[in-house]
Short mmCIF file of C-alpha atoms in Angstrom, two decimals:
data_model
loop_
_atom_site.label_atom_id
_atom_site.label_comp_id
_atom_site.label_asym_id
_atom_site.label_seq_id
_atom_site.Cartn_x
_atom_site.Cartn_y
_atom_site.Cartn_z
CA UNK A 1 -9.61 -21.07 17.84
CA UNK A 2 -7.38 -19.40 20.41
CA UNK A 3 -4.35 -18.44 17.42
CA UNK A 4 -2.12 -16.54 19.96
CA UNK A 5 -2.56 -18.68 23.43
CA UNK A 6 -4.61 -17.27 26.34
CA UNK A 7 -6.69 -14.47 23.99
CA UNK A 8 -9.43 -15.66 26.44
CA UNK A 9 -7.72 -14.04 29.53
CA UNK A 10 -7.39 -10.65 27.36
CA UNK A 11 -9.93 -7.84 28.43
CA UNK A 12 -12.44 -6.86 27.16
CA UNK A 13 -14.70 -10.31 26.61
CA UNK A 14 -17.78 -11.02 25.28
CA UNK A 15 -20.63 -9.20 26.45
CA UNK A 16 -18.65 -6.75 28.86
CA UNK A 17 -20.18 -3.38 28.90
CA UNK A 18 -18.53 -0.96 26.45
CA UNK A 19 -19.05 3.11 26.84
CA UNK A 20 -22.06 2.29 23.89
CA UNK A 21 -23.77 -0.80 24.49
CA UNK A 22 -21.39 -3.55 25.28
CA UNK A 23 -18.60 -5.69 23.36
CA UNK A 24 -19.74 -8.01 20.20
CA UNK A 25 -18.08 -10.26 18.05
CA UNK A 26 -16.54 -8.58 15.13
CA UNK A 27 -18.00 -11.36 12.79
CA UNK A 28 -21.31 -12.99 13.77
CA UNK A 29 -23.21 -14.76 11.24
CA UNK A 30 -21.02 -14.40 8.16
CA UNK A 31 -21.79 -10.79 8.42
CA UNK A 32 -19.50 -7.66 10.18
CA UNK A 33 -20.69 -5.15 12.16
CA UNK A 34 -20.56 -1.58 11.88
CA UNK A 35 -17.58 -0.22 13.45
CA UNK A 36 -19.08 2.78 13.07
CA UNK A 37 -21.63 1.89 15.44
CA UNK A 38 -19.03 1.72 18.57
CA UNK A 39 -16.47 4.25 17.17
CA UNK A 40 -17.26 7.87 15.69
CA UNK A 41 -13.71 7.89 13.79
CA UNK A 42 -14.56 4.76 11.46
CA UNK A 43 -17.58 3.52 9.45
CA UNK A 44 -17.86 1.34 6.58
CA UNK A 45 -15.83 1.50 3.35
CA UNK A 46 -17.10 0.18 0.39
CA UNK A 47 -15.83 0.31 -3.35
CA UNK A 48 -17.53 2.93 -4.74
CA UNK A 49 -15.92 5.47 -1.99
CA UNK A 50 -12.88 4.36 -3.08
CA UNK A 51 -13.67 5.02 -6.88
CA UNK A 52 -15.06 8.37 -4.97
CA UNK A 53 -11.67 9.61 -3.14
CA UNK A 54 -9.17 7.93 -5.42
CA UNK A 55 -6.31 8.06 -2.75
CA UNK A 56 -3.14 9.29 -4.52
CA UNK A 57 -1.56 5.94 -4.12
CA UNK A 58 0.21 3.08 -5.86
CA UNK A 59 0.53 0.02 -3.23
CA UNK A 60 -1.84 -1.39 -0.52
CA UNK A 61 -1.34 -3.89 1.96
CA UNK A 62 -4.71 -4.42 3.55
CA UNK A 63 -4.67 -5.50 6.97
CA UNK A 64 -8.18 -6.94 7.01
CA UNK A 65 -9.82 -9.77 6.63
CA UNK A 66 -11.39 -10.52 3.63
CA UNK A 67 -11.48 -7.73 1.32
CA UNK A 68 -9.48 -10.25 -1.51
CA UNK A 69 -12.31 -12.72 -1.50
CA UNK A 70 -12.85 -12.57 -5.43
CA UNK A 71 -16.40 -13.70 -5.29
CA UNK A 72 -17.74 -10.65 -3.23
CA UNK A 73 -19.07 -8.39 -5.80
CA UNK A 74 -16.80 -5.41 -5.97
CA UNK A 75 -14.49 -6.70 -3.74
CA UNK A 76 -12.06 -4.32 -1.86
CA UNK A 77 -8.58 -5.65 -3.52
CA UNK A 78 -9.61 -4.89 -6.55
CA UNK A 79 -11.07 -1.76 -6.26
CA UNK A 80 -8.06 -0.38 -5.07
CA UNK A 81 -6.16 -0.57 -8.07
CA UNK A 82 -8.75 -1.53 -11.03
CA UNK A 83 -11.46 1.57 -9.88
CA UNK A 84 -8.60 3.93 -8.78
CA UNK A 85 -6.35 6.05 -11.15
CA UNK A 86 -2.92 5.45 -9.38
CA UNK A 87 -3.10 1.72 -7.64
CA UNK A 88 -1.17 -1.06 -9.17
CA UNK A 89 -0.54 -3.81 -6.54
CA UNK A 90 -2.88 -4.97 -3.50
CA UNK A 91 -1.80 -7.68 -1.11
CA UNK A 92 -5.22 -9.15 0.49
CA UNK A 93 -6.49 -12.23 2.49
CA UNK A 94 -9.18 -13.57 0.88
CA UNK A 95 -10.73 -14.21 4.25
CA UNK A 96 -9.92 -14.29 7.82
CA UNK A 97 -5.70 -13.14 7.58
CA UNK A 98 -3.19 -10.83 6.83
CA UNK A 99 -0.07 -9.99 6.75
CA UNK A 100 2.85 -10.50 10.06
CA UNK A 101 6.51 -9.88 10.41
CA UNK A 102 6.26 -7.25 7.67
CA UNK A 103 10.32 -7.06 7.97
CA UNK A 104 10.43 -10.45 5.85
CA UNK A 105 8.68 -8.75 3.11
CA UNK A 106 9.91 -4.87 3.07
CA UNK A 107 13.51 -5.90 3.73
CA UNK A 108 13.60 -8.26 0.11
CA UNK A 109 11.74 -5.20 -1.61
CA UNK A 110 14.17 -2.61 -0.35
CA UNK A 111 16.64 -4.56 -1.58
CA UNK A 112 15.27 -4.23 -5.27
CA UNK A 113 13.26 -7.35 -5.44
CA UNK A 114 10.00 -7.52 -7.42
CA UNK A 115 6.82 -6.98 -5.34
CA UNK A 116 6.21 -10.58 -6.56
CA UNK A 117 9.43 -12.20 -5.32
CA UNK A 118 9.41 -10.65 -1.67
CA UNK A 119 6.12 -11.44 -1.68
CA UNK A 120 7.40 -15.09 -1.87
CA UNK A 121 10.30 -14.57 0.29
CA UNK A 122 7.79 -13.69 3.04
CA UNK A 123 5.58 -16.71 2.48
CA UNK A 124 8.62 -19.10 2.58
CA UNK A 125 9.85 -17.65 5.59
CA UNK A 126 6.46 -17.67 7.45
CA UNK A 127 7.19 -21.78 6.97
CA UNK A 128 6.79 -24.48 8.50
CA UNK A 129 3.09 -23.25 9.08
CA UNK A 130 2.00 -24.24 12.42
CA UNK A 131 -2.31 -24.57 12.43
CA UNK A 132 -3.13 -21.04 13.30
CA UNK A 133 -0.20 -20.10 10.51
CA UNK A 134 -2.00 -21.86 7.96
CA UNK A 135 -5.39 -20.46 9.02
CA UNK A 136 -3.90 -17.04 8.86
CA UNK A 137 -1.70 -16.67 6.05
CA UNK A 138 -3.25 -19.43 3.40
CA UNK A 139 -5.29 -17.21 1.29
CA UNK A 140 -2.98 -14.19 0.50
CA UNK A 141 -3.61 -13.17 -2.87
CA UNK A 142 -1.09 -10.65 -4.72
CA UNK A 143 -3.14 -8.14 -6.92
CA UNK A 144 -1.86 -6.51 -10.29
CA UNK A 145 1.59 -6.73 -11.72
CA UNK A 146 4.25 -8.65 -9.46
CA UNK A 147 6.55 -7.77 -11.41
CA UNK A 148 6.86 -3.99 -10.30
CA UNK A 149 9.64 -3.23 -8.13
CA UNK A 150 10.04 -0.06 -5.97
CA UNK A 151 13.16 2.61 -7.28
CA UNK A 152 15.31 4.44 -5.08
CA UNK A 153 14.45 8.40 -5.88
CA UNK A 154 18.25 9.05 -5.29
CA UNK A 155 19.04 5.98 -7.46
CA UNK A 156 21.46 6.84 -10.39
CA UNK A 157 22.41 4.87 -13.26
CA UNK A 158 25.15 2.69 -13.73
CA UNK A 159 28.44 4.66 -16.05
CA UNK A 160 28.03 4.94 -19.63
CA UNK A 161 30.24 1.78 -20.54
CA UNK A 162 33.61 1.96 -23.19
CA UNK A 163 34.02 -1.47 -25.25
CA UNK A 164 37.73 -2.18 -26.35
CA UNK A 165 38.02 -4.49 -28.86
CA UNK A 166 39.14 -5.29 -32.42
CA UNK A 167 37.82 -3.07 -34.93
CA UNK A 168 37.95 -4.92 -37.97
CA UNK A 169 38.35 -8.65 -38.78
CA UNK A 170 36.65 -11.18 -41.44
CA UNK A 171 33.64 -12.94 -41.38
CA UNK A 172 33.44 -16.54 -39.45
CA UNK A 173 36.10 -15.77 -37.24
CA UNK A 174 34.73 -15.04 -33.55
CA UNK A 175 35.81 -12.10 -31.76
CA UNK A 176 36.16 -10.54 -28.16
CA UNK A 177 34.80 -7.66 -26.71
CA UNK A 178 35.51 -6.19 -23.26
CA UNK A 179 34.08 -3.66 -20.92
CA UNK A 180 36.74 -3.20 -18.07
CA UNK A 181 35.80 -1.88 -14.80
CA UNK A 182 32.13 -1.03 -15.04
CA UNK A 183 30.93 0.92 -12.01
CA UNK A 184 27.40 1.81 -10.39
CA UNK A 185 27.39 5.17 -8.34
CA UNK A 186 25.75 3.08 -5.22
CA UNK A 187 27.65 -0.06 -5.73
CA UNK A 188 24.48 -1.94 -6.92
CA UNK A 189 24.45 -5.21 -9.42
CA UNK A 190 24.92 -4.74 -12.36
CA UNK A 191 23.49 -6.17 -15.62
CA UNK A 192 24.61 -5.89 -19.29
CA UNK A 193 22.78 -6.08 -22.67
CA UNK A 194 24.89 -6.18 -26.20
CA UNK A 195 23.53 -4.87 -29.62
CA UNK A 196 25.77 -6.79 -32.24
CA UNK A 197 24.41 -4.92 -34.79
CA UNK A 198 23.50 -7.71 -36.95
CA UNK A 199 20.23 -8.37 -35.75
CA UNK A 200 21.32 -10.31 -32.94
CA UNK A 201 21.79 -9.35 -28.90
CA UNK A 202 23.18 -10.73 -25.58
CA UNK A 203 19.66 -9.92 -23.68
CA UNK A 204 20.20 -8.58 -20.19
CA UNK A 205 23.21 -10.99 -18.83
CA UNK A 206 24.68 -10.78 -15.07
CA UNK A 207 24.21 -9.94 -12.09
CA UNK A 208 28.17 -8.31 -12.10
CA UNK A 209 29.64 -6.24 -9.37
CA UNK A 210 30.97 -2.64 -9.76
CA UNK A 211 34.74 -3.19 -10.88
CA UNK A 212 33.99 -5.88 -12.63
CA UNK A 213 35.55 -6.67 -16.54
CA UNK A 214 32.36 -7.83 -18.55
CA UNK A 215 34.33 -9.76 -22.05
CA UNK A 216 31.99 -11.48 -24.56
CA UNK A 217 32.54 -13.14 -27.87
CA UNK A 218 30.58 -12.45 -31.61
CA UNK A 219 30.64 -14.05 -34.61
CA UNK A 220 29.81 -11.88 -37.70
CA UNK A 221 29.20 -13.56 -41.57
CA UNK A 222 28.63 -10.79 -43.87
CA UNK A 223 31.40 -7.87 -45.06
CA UNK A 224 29.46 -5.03 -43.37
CA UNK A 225 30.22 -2.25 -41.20
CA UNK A 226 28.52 -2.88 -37.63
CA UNK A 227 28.15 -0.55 -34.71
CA UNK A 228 28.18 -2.48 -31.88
CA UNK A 229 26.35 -1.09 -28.62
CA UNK A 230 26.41 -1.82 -25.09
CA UNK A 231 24.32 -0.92 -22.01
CA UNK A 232 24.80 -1.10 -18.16
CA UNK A 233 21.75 -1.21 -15.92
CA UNK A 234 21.35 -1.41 -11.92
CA UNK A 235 19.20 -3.98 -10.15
CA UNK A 236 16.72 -1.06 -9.55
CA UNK A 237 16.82 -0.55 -13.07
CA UNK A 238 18.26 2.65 -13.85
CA UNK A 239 20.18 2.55 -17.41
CA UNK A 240 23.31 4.24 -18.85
CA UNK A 241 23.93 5.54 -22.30
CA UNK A 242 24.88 3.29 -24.59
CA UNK A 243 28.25 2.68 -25.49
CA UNK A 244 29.66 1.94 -29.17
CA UNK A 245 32.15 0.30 -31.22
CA UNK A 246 32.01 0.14 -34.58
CA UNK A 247 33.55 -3.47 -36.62
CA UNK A 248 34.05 -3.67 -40.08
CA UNK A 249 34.28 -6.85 -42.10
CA UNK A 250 36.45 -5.60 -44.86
CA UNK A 251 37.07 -9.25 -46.91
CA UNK A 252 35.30 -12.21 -47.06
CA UNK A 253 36.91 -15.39 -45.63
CA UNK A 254 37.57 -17.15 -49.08
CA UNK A 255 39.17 -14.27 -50.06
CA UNK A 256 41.27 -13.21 -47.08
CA UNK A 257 42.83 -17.10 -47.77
CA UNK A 258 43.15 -16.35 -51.51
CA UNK A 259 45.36 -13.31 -50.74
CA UNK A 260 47.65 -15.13 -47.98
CA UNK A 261 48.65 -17.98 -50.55
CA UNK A 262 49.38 -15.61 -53.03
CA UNK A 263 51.51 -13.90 -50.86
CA UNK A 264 53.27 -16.95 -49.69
CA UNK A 265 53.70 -18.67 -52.92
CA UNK A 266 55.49 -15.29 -54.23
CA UNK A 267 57.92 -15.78 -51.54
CA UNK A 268 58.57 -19.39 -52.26
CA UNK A 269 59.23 -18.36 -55.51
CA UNK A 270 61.84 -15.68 -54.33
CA UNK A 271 63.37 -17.74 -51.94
CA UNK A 272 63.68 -20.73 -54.75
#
């Protein structure tokens, strides 16, 4: 199939003469040939020289066809990061394909999105597949841990935040508690996890923007004293030190009301 209109026009074709031999399909038969054969600065590469060199790497896009076919023994992808000490991701065709218009994926990853997500990002964007699309691109496989996302070496984490906020109350009453104007160095999202203290937590909540107030509201039952702890991270996921507040819960509810009528039926009782 002629994928990029009028391949047949480009030189060299079939059977011209080459300086050794003369031009051959690259696949004939199910089987490649040797590279090696035609050009001294290439020859095959198989797992085991992989396993051999163990490249000081930690992501591979392949631009091949073929070497994520999962029912080859030993099969390229995997090699790479399951034979290797440092790989962790391969993106592979698992037969005739690769990756195009790498912009649509690098762009979403140097953003701070997951290997996994601008993977996806440059799949959707790849649609609608004309024919030659789909017999390209169907059959990318992602490799490993999707995800991992790539961190900025100058990347530095968000401030350490400051809560405000009551710090004592009594128990069933629900209370707020503010961070005002949190701020990332490089202006990045920002997300926020709570430690109540009591067992219980916020899990990471946002995206928020530098300069942003972050409020949230607790509920605590039992008289106890509780240090309540905050944390800021970026979307590249550098955290700060945790902030703290401590609450106390000095009376019980019941109790709290038993004192207040007391109080105000001794002032009836003046005032009468």
């Amino acid at each position: 199939y002629d994928y990029l209109n009028g391949e047949s026009t480009i030189e060299p074709n079939l059977n011209d003469l080459a300086p050794i031999g003369k031009w051959e399909r690259g696949i004939g038969n199910g089987c490649p040939f040797n590279l090696g054969t035609y050009f001294d600065r290439g020859n095959w590469v198989y797992s085991d020289d992989i396993q051999k060199n163990d490249p000081p790497v930690l992501f591979y896009n392949l631009f091949a066809c073929g070497p994520g076919r999962l029912t080859d023994e030993n099969y390229l992808a995997g090699a790479y990061i399951f034979n290797t000490t440092y790989g962790l991701i391969t993106i592979a065709s698992s037969k005739s394909g690769s990756m195009l218009y790498f912009n649509d994926f690098t762009e979403p990853l140097g953003e701070g999105s997951t290997i996994g997500e601008a993977f996806q990002t440059w799949f959707n964007k790849q649609a609608p597949f004309e024919l030659w699309e789909q017999e390209w691109y169907y059959g990318m496989y992602l490799f490993g841990d999707p995800t991992l996302r790539v961190l900025k070496l100058d990347n530095y984490s968000p401030n350490k935040p400051e809560i405000t906020g009551p710090i004592n109350g009594a128990p069933e009453e629900e209370y707020t508690f503010q961070i005002n104007d949190v701020k990332d160095p490089e202006g990045d999202a920002i997300y926020c996890y709570w430690d109540w203290g009591d067992g219980n937590n916020s899990g990471w909540k946002g995206p928020y923007t530098s300069d942003d107030d972050i409020i949230e509201h607790h509920t605590f039952y039992t008289k106890d004293t509780y240090i309540i702890k905050a944390k800021l991270k970026d979307v590249n996921g550098a955290e700060s030190d945790w902030g703290t507040l401590n609450f106390s819960l000095s009376k019980n509810k019941l109790l709290s009301n038993f004192n207040f009528l007391k109080k105000l039926l001794y002032y009836l009782r003046i005032t009468y």
